[in-house]
Short mmCIF file of C-alpha atoms in Angstrom, two decimals:
data_model
loop_
_atom_site.label_atom_id
_atom_site.label_comp_id
_atom_site.label_asym_id
_atom_site.label_seq_id
_atom_site.Cartn_x
_atom_site.Cartn_y
_atom_site.Cartn_z
CA UNK N 72 -0.13 -0.14 0.20
CA UNK N 73 1.48 3.44 -1.04
CA UNK N 74 1.87 6.03 1.62
CA UNK N 75 -1.17 7.87 0.37
CA UNK N 76 -3.46 5.01 0.42
CA UNK N 77 -2.81 4.04 3.92
CA UNK N 78 -3.35 7.88 5.00
CA UNK N 79 -6.89 7.61 2.54
CA UNK N 80 -7.41 4.10 4.86
CA UNK N 81 -6.96 5.63 8.04
CA UNK N 82 -9.27 8.80 7.48
CA UNK N 83 -11.92 6.54 6.09
CA UNK N 84 -11.71 4.07 9.41
CA UNK N 85 -11.85 6.94 11.56
CA UNK N 86 -14.74 8.32 10.03
CA UNK N 87 -16.52 5.39 9.70
CA UNK N 88 -15.59 4.86 13.54
CA UNK N 89 -16.87 8.38 14.43
CA UNK N 90 -20.37 8.43 12.07
CA UNK N 91 -22.42 6.62 14.86
CA UNK N 92 -21.34 9.21 17.36
CA UNK N 93 -22.21 11.53 14.69
CA UNK N 94 -25.49 10.39 13.86
CA UNK N 95 -27.03 9.59 17.31
CA UNK N 96 -29.20 12.39 18.16
CA UNK N 97 -27.85 14.42 21.29
CA UNK N 98 -30.43 14.72 24.26
CA UNK N 99 -31.77 18.26 24.43
CA UNK N 100 -30.53 20.72 27.37
CA UNK N 101 -33.27 20.48 30.39
CA UNK N 102 -32.84 23.66 33.02
CA UNK N 103 -29.51 25.08 31.45
CA UNK N 104 -27.94 21.42 31.80
CA UNK N 105 -26.41 19.01 29.47
CA UNK N 106 -28.50 15.53 29.64
CA UNK N 107 -26.36 12.55 29.70
CA UNK N 108 -28.06 8.91 28.31
CA UNK N 109 -25.43 7.39 30.23
CA UNK N 110 -26.79 8.76 33.63
CA UNK N 111 -29.92 7.80 35.37
CA UNK N 112 -33.51 9.63 35.68
CA UNK N 113 -32.31 11.31 39.20
CA UNK N 114 -28.57 11.41 38.01
CA UNK N 115 -29.89 14.03 35.31
CA UNK N 116 -32.85 16.01 37.24
CA UNK N 117 -30.46 17.03 40.03
CA UNK N 118 -28.63 19.18 37.17
CA UNK N 119 -31.61 20.85 36.21
CA UNK N 120 -31.92 24.21 37.47
CA UNK N 121 -35.89 23.69 36.12
CA UNK N 122 -36.38 20.67 38.51
CA UNK N 123 -35.52 21.61 41.68
CA UNK N 124 -39.04 21.40 43.42
CA UNK N 125 -39.04 17.77 41.61
CA UNK N 126 -35.85 16.73 43.18
CA UNK N 127 -36.63 17.77 46.68
CA UNK N 128 -40.14 16.43 46.18
CA UNK N 129 -39.04 12.50 44.97
CA UNK N 130 -36.73 12.89 48.00
CA UNK N 131 -38.94 13.79 50.04
CA UNK N 132 -41.47 11.06 49.00
CA UNK N 133 -38.42 8.55 49.60
CA UNK N 134 -38.38 7.73 45.29
CA UNK N 135 -34.84 8.60 44.67
CA UNK N 136 -33.83 4.84 45.16
CA UNK N 137 -37.04 3.81 42.66
CA UNK N 138 -35.99 6.24 40.15
CA UNK N 139 -32.11 5.71 40.55
CA UNK N 140 -33.12 1.94 40.17
CA UNK N 141 -33.01 -0.02 36.46
CA UNK N 142 -36.64 0.71 35.43
CA UNK N 143 -37.25 1.56 32.70
CA UNK N 144 -39.45 4.25 33.12
CA UNK N 145 -41.34 7.49 30.97
CA UNK N 146 -41.20 10.03 33.44
CA UNK N 147 -43.08 13.22 32.85
CA UNK N 148 -41.38 15.69 34.94
CA UNK N 149 -42.97 19.14 35.83
CA UNK N 150 -40.76 21.89 36.11
CA UNK N 151 -40.56 24.71 39.09
CA UNK N 152 -42.94 26.85 37.46
CA UNK N 153 -45.52 24.15 37.05
CA UNK N 154 -45.66 23.49 40.69
CA UNK N 155 -45.84 27.60 41.02
CA UNK N 156 -49.16 26.61 39.32
CA UNK N 157 -50.29 24.79 42.26
CA UNK N 158 -52.62 26.65 45.25
CA UNK N 159 -50.31 28.57 47.24
CA UNK N 160 -48.87 26.03 50.15
CA UNK N 161 -49.52 23.06 48.40
CA UNK N 162 -45.93 22.25 47.68
CA UNK N 163 -44.78 22.80 51.42
CA UNK N 164 -47.71 21.02 52.49
CA UNK N 165 -46.88 17.82 50.11
CA UNK N 166 -43.28 17.54 51.42
CA UNK N 167 -44.08 17.15 55.00
CA UNK N 168 -43.51 13.79 56.26
CA UNK N 169 -47.17 13.22 57.05
CA UNK N 170 -48.27 13.74 54.20
CA UNK N 171 -45.60 11.60 51.89
CA UNK N 172 -48.14 8.89 51.11
CA UNK N 173 -49.96 11.83 48.89
CA UNK N 174 -47.24 13.29 47.54
CA UNK N 175 -45.75 9.78 46.43
CA UNK N 176 -49.49 9.31 44.84
CA UNK N 177 -48.70 12.43 42.64
CA UNK N 178 -45.38 11.80 41.82
CA UNK N 179 -45.74 8.22 40.49
CA UNK N 180 -48.91 9.17 38.45
CA UNK N 181 -46.24 11.15 36.80
CA UNK N 182 -44.22 7.93 35.60
CA UNK N 183 -45.43 5.12 32.92
CA UNK N 184 -43.64 2.09 32.98
CA UNK N 185 -41.34 1.17 30.35
CA UNK N 186 -39.01 3.72 27.76
CA UNK N 187 -41.82 5.45 25.82
CA UNK N 188 -40.53 8.30 23.36
CA UNK N 189 -42.68 11.01 21.96
CA UNK N 190 -42.52 8.42 18.34
CA UNK N 191 -43.49 5.39 20.67
CA UNK N 192 -46.33 7.95 22.38
CA UNK N 193 -46.99 8.90 19.05
CA UNK N 194 -47.78 5.71 17.63
CA UNK N 195 -50.06 4.88 20.26
CA UNK N 196 -52.22 7.84 19.55
CA UNK N 197 -52.56 7.19 15.61
CA UNK N 198 -53.85 3.58 16.68
CA UNK N 199 -55.94 5.18 18.78
CA UNK N 200 -57.40 6.87 16.31
CA UNK N 201 -56.85 10.45 18.04
CA UNK N 202 -55.78 9.62 22.08
CA UNK N 203 -54.21 6.87 23.88
CA UNK N 204 -54.49 5.91 27.01
CA UNK N 205 -51.35 5.65 29.20
CA UNK N 206 -51.63 3.38 32.20
CA UNK N 207 -49.21 5.21 35.43
CA UNK N 208 -47.02 3.49 37.94
CA UNK N 209 -49.73 5.01 40.30
CA UNK N 210 -52.21 2.95 38.40
CA UNK N 211 -54.34 5.63 36.96
CA UNK N 212 -54.55 6.62 33.23
CA UNK N 213 -53.21 9.82 31.62
CA UNK N 214 -54.41 10.37 28.21
CA UNK N 215 -52.15 11.23 25.58
CA UNK N 216 -53.29 13.27 22.48
CA UNK N 217 -52.11 15.72 19.93
CA UNK N 218 -52.58 19.37 19.79
CA UNK N 219 -51.30 21.51 17.12
CA UNK N 220 -48.09 19.50 16.83
CA UNK N 221 -47.68 19.26 20.16
CA UNK N 222 -48.10 16.08 22.79
CA UNK N 223 -50.65 17.31 25.66
CA UNK N 224 -51.29 14.92 28.60
CA UNK N 225 -54.78 15.06 30.33
CA UNK N 226 -55.08 14.00 34.13
CA UNK N 227 -57.60 12.08 35.95
CA UNK N 228 -58.97 15.61 36.88
CA UNK N 229 -59.38 17.05 33.26
CA UNK N 230 -55.97 19.30 33.46
CA UNK N 231 -53.93 18.97 30.54
CA UNK N 232 -50.10 19.61 30.57
CA UNK N 233 -48.41 19.96 27.65
CA UNK N 234 -44.81 18.08 26.73
CA UNK N 235 -42.17 21.24 26.25
CA UNK N 236 -39.09 19.09 25.91
CA UNK N 237 -39.29 15.55 24.50
CA UNK N 238 -37.34 12.44 24.51
CA UNK N 239 -34.54 13.56 27.16
CA UNK N 240 -33.27 10.27 27.02
CA UNK N 241 -31.67 8.38 30.28
CA UNK N 242 -29.72 5.32 31.16
CA UNK N 243 -33.16 3.80 32.81
CA UNK N 244 -35.74 5.49 30.65
CA UNK N 245 -37.27 8.67 29.43
CA UNK N 246 -38.26 12.42 30.48
CA UNK N 247 -40.40 14.53 29.02
CA UNK N 248 -40.35 17.60 30.41
CA UNK N 249 -43.97 19.24 31.15
CA UNK N 250 -45.52 22.35 32.00
CA UNK N 251 -48.15 21.23 34.61
CA UNK N 252 -48.47 19.33 37.75
CA UNK N 253 -50.62 15.89 36.59
CA UNK N 254 -53.20 15.44 39.20
CA UNK N 255 -54.67 11.65 39.84
#
């Protein structure tokens, strides 16, 4: 092999080796922080400045170990702003030890077993002719629909929450950021 052909072969091999990294979609930033698909839901969430209330609630409910586990889980993660939409004092009341069961009930209503990407949810919506029922870890259903090209969830009380950031891949599932707390 000539010197030129050897260089070309090395360059081609390097490009082929790098191709999967170049074609793999990058996770979106959440709360100004990089989200790493090699980290767990909890490991990534603690770095998001937009999810400090959610992290505090997950800690108060004793769900850190569960959401750090193998999963996989699909988490609809409310932002700090979503929690401010609740009546004044609600979050402070929910994180008290005596309200752990209620808090756990609300938080697990934001979790669906398995890894449900927006593509998977979209396929379920199409199959359901416009809506899909997602059964949460808490046991009650969420209804998913598309509105104006955006994924919208309707909770058991009829409230709606829009997915604002989709498909944040984790080592143990996927996070979709939502703009409103879902209520069982």
